[in-house]
Each structure stands twice: as C-alpha cells, then as structure tokens.
mmCIF file of C-alpha atoms in Angstrom:
data_model
loop_
_atom_site.group_PDB
_atom_site.id
_atom_site.type_symbol
_atom_site.label_atom_id
_atom_site.label_comp_id
_atom_site.label_asym_id
_atom_site.label_seq_id
_atom_site.Cartn_x
_atom_site.Cartn_y
_atom_site.Cartn_z
ATOM 1 C CA MET I 1 18.674 -23.534 3.657
ATOM 2 C CA THR I 2 18.926 -23.874 6.889
ATOM 3 C CA PHE I 3 16.993 -20.728 8.823
ATOM 4 C CA GLN I 4 20.147 -18.831 9.573
ATOM 5 C CA GLU I 5 21.109 -19.489 6.090
ATOM 6 C CA ARG I 6 17.759 -18.235 4.263
ATOM 7 C CA THR I 7 18.286 -15.231 6.660
ATOM 8 C CA ASP I 8 21.669 -14.027 5.661
ATOM 9 C CA PHE I 9 20.313 -14.362 1.811
ATOM 10 C CA LEU I 10 17.459 -11.939 2.411
ATOM 11 C CA ASN I 11 19.066 -9.989 4.526
ATOM 12 C CA GLU I 12 21.376 -9.662 1.295
ATOM 13 C CA LYS I 13 18.849 -9.225 -0.979
ATOM 14 C CA VAL I 14 17.110 -5.872 0.766
ATOM 15 C CA ILE I 15 20.247 -4.190 1.040
ATOM 16 C CA GLN I 16 20.703 -5.160 -2.779
ATOM 17 C CA TYR I 17 17.465 -3.733 -3.381
ATOM 18 C CA ASN I 18 16.659 -1.344 -0.392
ATOM 19 C CA ASN I 19 17.744 1.635 -2.270
ATOM 20 C CA ILE I 20 16.889 4.814 -3.841
ATOM 21 C CA SER I 21 17.482 3.289 -7.052
ATOM 22 C CA PHE I 22 14.757 1.015 -6.728
ATOM 23 C CA ILE I 23 12.100 4.331 -6.755
ATOM 24 C CA GLU I 24 13.257 4.894 -10.275
ATOM 25 C CA THR I 25 10.916 1.986 -11.408
ATOM 26 C CA ASP I 26 8.359 1.788 -8.886
ATOM 27 C CA PRO I 27 4.782 3.855 -7.625
ATOM 28 C CA ILE I 28 6.043 4.747 -4.777
ATOM 29 C CA GLN I 29 7.258 7.792 -6.844
ATOM 30 C CA ILE I 30 4.848 9.357 -7.176
ATOM 31 C CA PRO I 31 4.047 10.484 -3.330
ATOM 32 C CA HIS I 32 7.647 11.202 -3.400
ATOM 33 C CA SER I 33 7.258 13.879 -5.791
ATOM 34 C CA PHE I 34 5.784 15.725 -2.359
ATOM 35 C CA SER I 35 7.423 17.165 0.835
ATOM 36 C CA LYS I 36 4.099 18.016 2.576
ATOM 37 C CA LYS I 37 2.813 15.083 5.107
ATOM 38 C CA GLU I 38 -0.470 15.035 3.517
ATOM 39 C CA ASP I 39 0.114 15.577 -0.149
ATOM 40 C CA ILE I 40 2.805 12.231 0.502
ATOM 41 C CA GLU I 41 -0.521 10.135 2.072
ATOM 42 C CA ILE I 42 -3.144 10.731 -0.273
ATOM 43 C CA SER I 43 -0.539 10.235 -3.327
ATOM 44 C CA GLY I 44 0.347 7.532 -1.999
ATOM 45 C CA PHE I 45 -3.256 6.191 -1.411
ATOM 46 C CA LEU I 46 -4.232 6.590 -4.920
ATOM 47 C CA ALA I 47 -1.076 5.293 -6.347
ATOM 48 C CA SER I 48 -1.397 2.256 -4.568
ATOM 49 C CA THR I 49 -4.701 1.846 -5.554
ATOM 50 C CA ILE I 50 -3.874 1.365 -8.557
ATOM 51 C CA ALA I 51 -0.763 -0.681 -8.576
ATOM 52 C CA TRP I 52 -1.136 -4.032 -10.602
ATOM 53 C CA GLY I 53 -0.785 -4.213 -13.886
ATOM 54 C CA ASN I 54 1.915 -2.895 -15.944
ATOM 55 C CA ARG I 55 4.261 -0.595 -13.756
ATOM 56 C CA LYS I 56 5.004 2.415 -16.100
ATOM 57 C CA MET I 57 0.605 2.096 -16.697
ATOM 58 C CA ILE I 58 0.466 2.661 -13.370
ATOM 59 C CA ILE I 59 3.294 5.126 -13.225
ATOM 60 C CA LYS I 60 1.452 7.250 -15.806
ATOM 61 C CA ASN I 61 -1.691 6.959 -14.312
ATOM 62 C CA ALA I 62 -0.889 7.809 -11.192
ATOM 63 C CA ASN I 63 1.028 11.202 -12.030
ATOM 64 C CA GLN I 64 -2.433 11.865 -14.192
ATOM 65 C CA MET I 65 -4.435 11.690 -11.430
ATOM 66 C CA VAL I 66 -2.448 14.416 -9.050
ATOM 67 C CA ASP I 67 -1.770 15.644 -12.173
ATOM 68 C CA LEU I 68 -5.592 16.548 -12.379
ATOM 69 C CA MET I 69 -5.507 17.735 -9.153
ATOM 70 C CA ASP I 70 -2.970 20.660 -10.020
ATOM 71 C CA ARG I 71 -0.258 18.843 -8.436
ATOM 72 C CA ALA I 72 -1.651 19.553 -4.946
ATOM 73 C CA PRO I 73 -3.206 16.543 -3.693
ATOM 74 C CA TYR I 74 -4.552 17.763 0.032
ATOM 75 C CA ASP I 75 -5.594 20.961 -1.044
ATOM 76 C CA PHE I 76 -7.893 19.661 -3.820
ATOM 77 C CA ILE I 77 -8.964 16.734 -1.458
ATOM 78 C CA ILE I 78 -9.923 19.381 1.370
ATOM 79 C CA ASN I 79 -11.688 22.345 -0.955
ATOM 80 C CA HIS I 80 -13.043 20.623 -3.963
ATOM 81 C CA LYS I 81 -17.040 20.482 -5.261
ATOM 82 C CA LYS I 82 -18.496 17.870 -7.042
ATOM 83 C CA LYS I 83 -18.097 19.658 -10.539
ATOM 84 C CA ASP I 84 -14.758 19.690 -9.596
ATOM 85 C CA LEU I 85 -14.469 16.342 -10.029
ATOM 86 C CA ASP I 86 -15.400 16.729 -13.439
ATOM 87 C CA VAL I 87 -11.578 16.755 -14.594
ATOM 88 C CA PHE I 88 -11.446 12.990 -14.314
ATOM 89 C CA ASN I 89 -14.772 12.401 -16.613
ATOM 90 C CA HIS I 90 -12.580 10.264 -18.881
ATOM 91 C CA PHE I 91 -9.612 8.561 -16.345
ATOM 92 C CA VAL I 92 -9.493 4.881 -16.479
ATOM 93 C CA HIS I 93 -6.860 2.640 -15.438
ATOM 94 C CA ARG I 94 -8.195 -1.334 -15.821
ATOM 95 C CA THR I 95 -11.598 -1.000 -14.056
ATOM 96 C CA PHE I 96 -10.545 1.551 -12.096
ATOM 97 C CA ASN I 97 -12.561 4.222 -13.619
ATOM 98 C CA SER I 98 -13.591 7.352 -13.470
ATOM 99 C CA GLU I 99 -16.927 6.714 -11.214
ATOM 100 C CA ASP I 100 -14.176 5.041 -8.294
ATOM 101 C CA ILE I 101 -12.082 8.168 -8.543
ATOM 102 C CA LYS I 102 -14.779 10.120 -8.098
ATOM 103 C CA PHE I 103 -15.585 8.449 -4.678
ATOM 104 C CA PHE I 104 -12.275 7.910 -3.811
ATOM 105 C CA LEU I 105 -11.854 11.540 -3.548
ATOM 106 C CA GLN I 106 -15.329 12.216 -1.874
ATOM 107 C CA SER I 107 -14.036 9.613 0.443
ATOM 108 C CA LEU I 108 -10.863 11.231 1.262
ATOM 109 C CA GLN I 109 -12.770 14.586 1.956
ATOM 110 C CA ASN I 110 -14.984 12.760 4.133
ATOM 111 C CA ILE I 111 -11.250 11.450 6.108
ATOM 112 C CA TYR I 112 -9.605 14.719 6.200
ATOM 113 C CA GLN I 113 -12.589 16.540 7.014
ATOM 114 C CA ASN I 114 -14.271 14.223 9.292
ATOM 115 C CA HIS I 115 -11.486 11.190 10.921
ATOM 116 C CA ASN I 116 -8.629 13.004 11.545
ATOM 117 C CA GLY I 117 -6.698 11.995 8.320
ATOM 118 C CA LEU I 118 -5.673 8.515 6.913
ATOM 119 C CA GLU I 119 -2.813 7.888 9.814
ATOM 120 C CA PHE I 120 -5.574 8.067 12.389
ATOM 121 C CA LEU I 121 -7.575 5.754 10.870
ATOM 122 C CA PHE I 122 -4.753 2.838 10.733
ATOM 123 C CA GLN I 123 -3.905 3.370 13.579
ATOM 124 C CA THR I 124 -3.974 0.161 15.952
ATOM 125 C CA GLN I 125 -5.030 -0.644 19.147
ATOM 126 C CA GLU I 126 -2.641 -2.101 22.057
ATOM 127 C CA LYS I 127 -3.696 -5.550 21.923
ATOM 128 C CA GLU I 128 -3.744 -6.185 18.492
ATOM 129 C CA GLN I 129 -0.320 -7.361 16.707
ATOM 130 C CA THR I 130 -0.751 -6.842 13.058
ATOM 131 C CA MET I 131 -2.886 -4.455 11.002
ATOM 132 C CA LYS I 132 -5.418 -6.826 10.259
ATOM 133 C CA GLU I 133 -8.806 -5.438 12.331
ATOM 134 C CA ALA I 134 -7.099 -1.862 11.530
ATOM 135 C CA LEU I 135 -7.402 -2.575 8.215
ATOM 136 C CA GLY I 136 -11.431 -3.866 8.717
ATOM 137 C CA ARG I 137 -11.691 -0.603 10.028
ATOM 138 C CA PHE I 138 -10.616 1.762 7.497
ATOM 139 C CA ARG I 139 -12.658 -0.077 4.781
ATOM 140 C CA GLU I 140 -15.683 0.778 6.956
ATOM 141 C CA THR I 141 -14.991 3.886 7.820
ATOM 142 C CA PHE I 142 -14.032 5.001 3.929
ATOM 143 C CA PHE I 143 -16.793 2.859 2.498
ATOM 144 C CA SER I 144 -19.414 4.996 5.324
ATOM 145 C CA ILE I 145 -20.787 7.680 2.926
ATOM 146 C CA GLU I 146 -22.755 6.943 -0.182
ATOM 147 C CA HIS I 147 -21.455 5.326 -2.526
ATOM 148 C CA PRO I 148 -21.147 3.039 -6.343
ATOM 149 C CA LYS I 149 -21.296 -0.903 -5.502
ATOM 150 C CA ARG I 150 -18.707 -1.488 -7.875
ATOM 151 C CA THR I 151 -15.769 1.025 -6.070
ATOM 152 C CA GLU I 152 -16.331 -1.627 -3.258
ATOM 153 C CA LYS I 153 -13.631 -3.890 -5.047
ATOM 154 C CA HIS I 154 -10.987 -1.564 -5.198
ATOM 155 C CA VAL I 155 -10.836 -1.588 -1.594
ATOM 156 C CA SER I 156 -9.578 -5.161 -0.222
ATOM 157 C CA ASN I 157 -11.395 -6.482 2.345
ATOM 158 C CA ALA I 158 -8.617 -8.554 5.014
ATOM 159 C CA LEU I 159 -11.343 -9.148 7.341
ATOM 160 C CA LYS I 160 -12.635 -11.352 5.052
ATOM 161 C CA GLY I 161 -9.712 -12.935 3.989
ATOM 162 C CA SER I 162 -8.059 -10.950 1.312
ATOM 163 C CA ALA I 163 -4.033 -10.886 1.449
ATOM 164 C CA SER I 164 -4.789 -6.474 1.145
ATOM 165 C CA LYS I 165 -1.836 -6.264 -1.602
ATOM 166 C CA ARG I 166 -1.965 -2.924 -2.161
ATOM 167 C CA LEU I 167 -3.166 -1.303 1.099
ATOM 168 C CA ILE I 168 0.130 -3.528 3.155
ATOM 169 C CA MET I 169 2.091 -2.043 0.219
ATOM 170 C CA PHE I 170 0.983 1.270 1.029
ATOM 171 C CA LEU I 171 1.424 1.368 5.363
ATOM 172 C CA ARG I 172 4.804 0.071 4.708
ATOM 173 C CA TRP I 173 5.417 3.370 1.856
ATOM 174 C CA MET I 174 3.886 4.986 5.603
ATOM 175 C CA VAL I 175 4.905 3.568 8.073
ATOM 176 C CA ARG I 176 8.311 1.881 7.642
ATOM 177 C CA GLN I 177 11.125 3.506 9.280
ATOM 178 C CA ASP I 178 13.646 3.524 5.931
ATOM 179 C CA HIS I 179 17.282 5.094 6.477
ATOM 180 C CA CYS I 180 17.902 3.891 2.941
ATOM 181 C CA GLY I 181 15.587 6.587 1.700
ATOM 182 C CA VAL I 182 12.960 5.053 -0.239
ATOM 183 C CA ASP I 183 9.499 4.628 2.310
ATOM 184 C CA PHE I 184 8.757 7.518 4.748
ATOM 185 C CA GLY I 185 8.072 6.345 8.075
ATOM 186 C CA ILE I 186 5.947 10.178 8.292
ATOM 187 C CA TRP I 187 3.108 7.917 10.125
ATOM 188 C CA GLU I 188 4.780 8.052 13.499
ATOM 189 C CA HIS I 189 1.556 6.306 15.595
ATOM 190 C CA ILE I 190 1.842 2.894 14.123
ATOM 191 C CA SER I 191 4.526 0.667 15.093
ATOM 192 C CA PRO I 192 6.952 -0.669 11.963
ATOM 193 C CA SER I 193 6.722 -4.709 13.751
ATOM 194 C CA LYS I 194 3.185 -4.764 13.166
ATOM 195 C CA LEU I 195 3.467 -4.622 9.131
ATOM 196 C CA THR I 196 3.372 -7.520 7.107
ATOM 197 C CA ILE I 197 4.822 -8.011 3.042
ATOM 198 C CA PRO I 198 2.625 -7.087 0.240
ATOM 199 C CA LEU I 199 1.648 -10.736 -0.834
ATOM 200 C CA ASP I 200 1.226 -11.363 -4.349
ATOM 201 C CA VAL I 201 1.629 -14.523 -6.836
ATOM 202 C CA HIS I 202 5.530 -13.188 -7.524
ATOM 203 C CA SER I 203 6.042 -12.901 -3.878
ATOM 204 C CA GLY I 204 3.977 -15.860 -3.085
ATOM 205 C CA LYS I 205 6.236 -17.726 -5.602
ATOM 206 C CA VAL I 206 9.665 -16.856 -4.069
ATOM 207 C CA ALA I 207 8.144 -17.388 -0.878
ATOM 208 C CA ARG I 208 6.331 -20.579 -1.940
ATOM 209 C CA SER I 209 11.156 -22.021 -3.570
ATOM 210 C CA LEU I 210 12.760 -20.340 0.048
ATOM 211 C CA GLY I 211 9.906 -22.769 2.004
ATOM 212 C CA LEU I 212 8.418 -19.789 3.849
ATOM 213 C CA ILE I 213 5.047 -21.150 2.679
ATOM 214 C CA LYS I 214 3.171 -24.234 1.292
ATOM 215 C CA ARG I 215 -0.019 -22.738 0.660
ATOM 216 C CA LYS I 216 -1.354 -22.221 -2.262
ATOM 217 C CA ALA I 217 -3.261 -19.622 -2.366
ATOM 218 C CA ASN I 218 -2.185 -15.877 -1.966
ATOM 219 C CA ASP I 219 -4.697 -14.860 0.891
ATOM 220 C CA TRP I 220 -4.613 -13.620 4.550
ATOM 221 C CA LYS I 221 -3.578 -16.860 6.158
ATOM 222 C CA THR I 222 -0.921 -17.223 3.882
ATOM 223 C CA LEU I 223 0.651 -14.500 4.634
ATOM 224 C CA GLU I 224 -0.280 -14.939 8.815
ATOM 225 C CA GLU I 225 1.754 -17.975 7.658
ATOM 226 C CA ILE I 226 4.897 -16.220 6.034
ATOM 227 C CA ASP I 227 4.582 -13.713 8.737
ATOM 228 C CA VAL I 228 5.730 -16.686 11.090
ATOM 229 C CA HIS I 229 9.101 -16.620 9.296
ATOM 230 C CA LEU I 230 9.482 -12.714 8.553
ATOM 231 C CA ARG I 231 9.210 -12.076 12.622
ATOM 232 C CA LYS I 232 12.065 -14.758 13.223
ATOM 233 C CA MET I 233 14.107 -12.910 11.011
ATOM 234 C CA ASP I 234 13.435 -9.538 11.890
ATOM 235 C CA PRO I 235 10.121 -8.717 13.968
ATOM 236 C CA GLN I 236 10.723 -5.288 14.295
ATOM 237 C CA ASP I 237 10.985 -4.641 10.646
ATOM 238 C CA PRO I 238 9.227 -7.727 8.770
ATOM 239 C CA ALA I 239 8.270 -5.537 6.367
ATOM 240 C CA LYS I 240 11.605 -5.226 4.623
ATOM 241 C CA TYR I 241 11.806 -8.663 2.783
ATOM 242 C CA ASP I 242 9.199 -7.348 0.888
ATOM 243 C CA TYR I 243 11.962 -5.984 -1.133
ATOM 244 C CA ALA I 244 14.296 -8.774 -0.450
ATOM 245 C CA LEU I 245 10.705 -11.317 -2.284
ATOM 246 C CA PHE I 246 10.297 -8.366 -4.803
ATOM 247 C CA GLY I 247 13.865 -8.143 -5.911
ATOM 248 C CA LEU I 248 14.148 -11.931 -6.765
ATOM 249 C CA SER I 249 11.402 -12.136 -8.634
ATOM 250 C CA ALA I 250 11.760 -8.730 -10.685
ATOM 251 C CA PHE I 251 14.804 -8.826 -11.345
ATOM 252 C CA GLU I 252 16.200 -12.213 -10.822
ATOM 253 C CA GLU I 253 13.132 -14.678 -11.856
ATOM 254 C CA PHE I 254 13.881 -15.903 -9.023
#
C-alpha cells in the first residue's frame, strides 16, 4: 500500500468500528453506566486495570467491582474506611486479587483527597509531546503510599519501556474528543494529540501486516515507531486508529 492508500483504508475502518455498537462488547460499557465525571473516571480506571483476558469475564468482573461499591464509585472512594474494603475479600480477576483491589481503592482515595484527582495527575507538561512522562509521574504517585510489592505489576511503567496498554486505553476513553458516542472526552486539560494507541499482540500483528512497524517486541519503542505513522495520518487524533487496528484483529482476523 502507498501511504495514502493505507491512510484511506484505516480511516474507513475507524468509521466502521468507532460507533456506539462498539460499546456493547467492550469494557468501556462500565463507565458508560455512569453520568458523574468522577464516577466515570474511577469506574473506567478500574475496568481498564483488569482489561486482559476474556472480554466477557473482564466486563463481568468490572461490573462486580462497581457493584461492591454500591454503584457509587466516587462516594465509596472518598468515604470508605478500612473495614469497608472487606466486601472485596473474595474478589479476583486472573492475577488481580483482593489484596490488589483493596490497595487500588486506598490509593485512589489518596489521589482524590490529596492530589486533585486522576485527571490532574495525568496532565502533561508544556514541552511533552506524548503521555510517557505523565504516565511515569502518575505511577510514582499511585505507589507513594504504603503498598503490597506484588501490586506494582498491575500498573505498568512506561519509563521502563512498557507499552502501558491498559493505561493508554483508559486515557483514550477519558481524553479523546469522540463525536460518535464511545470515548468520553471529559478530560479537557489533556490534548488528544498527545495520545497514542493501546499496543498489544493483536494490534501489533495488524500494524506489522500493514507495514506500520518492524520491531517484534510490543514495547514503548515499538509504540514510538507506530506513532510516527499515526501522527502523519492524523496529528490531532492519532488514537482513533485504535478502532481500526482492534477491529481488523477482533472482528476480521486480519
């Protein structure tokens, strides 16, 4: 494909998959069940945290998390006492267990009480062209209170080369100005131009087939490689191509 042919092809796939029917089978349906900003971002953060493995199980367990918070995530985060966390004693999603979710909720309480909330922590600085440094600052604050060592593996570290798929997917949900009703665009202090795509084995395979990347590892360096192409195709909204790459893999087995 020429550059223009590939761009036209991917733009067509974005239109095909970036619509409200996408919500029905995606974990983004969890935050879509709320209307309050803080409820959306907290439920979205927790849902994206466990977004690996079987999609039906992800959705089931993400719903369980918000059910255990009486479907009032922000109120629970702000007001819970340690004993209130006992409702999560038997929660588990693959390797993410009750110990992990309890710490996540304690850390979120610290973030909302002492650090102006999730949106503030992810804000970029003026000269930063991507979210990499902001991801690192977020992770540092997230683990700034006492925590189980095992839980660190559930928040990826972009500064150490991770592609940070789940955090980047969460940022797409919160930041991207989507006029199709899927992404929320409720974080207005972060530019969509700084977003990228959630890179995993599936989107990576499609990207290689299309000649967007050559590296074999699905890490941050590969993300930088694919970003060069995505930002040429749409410098203001490069993350929209997540729909194209994901759709080609999940629904077309491209």
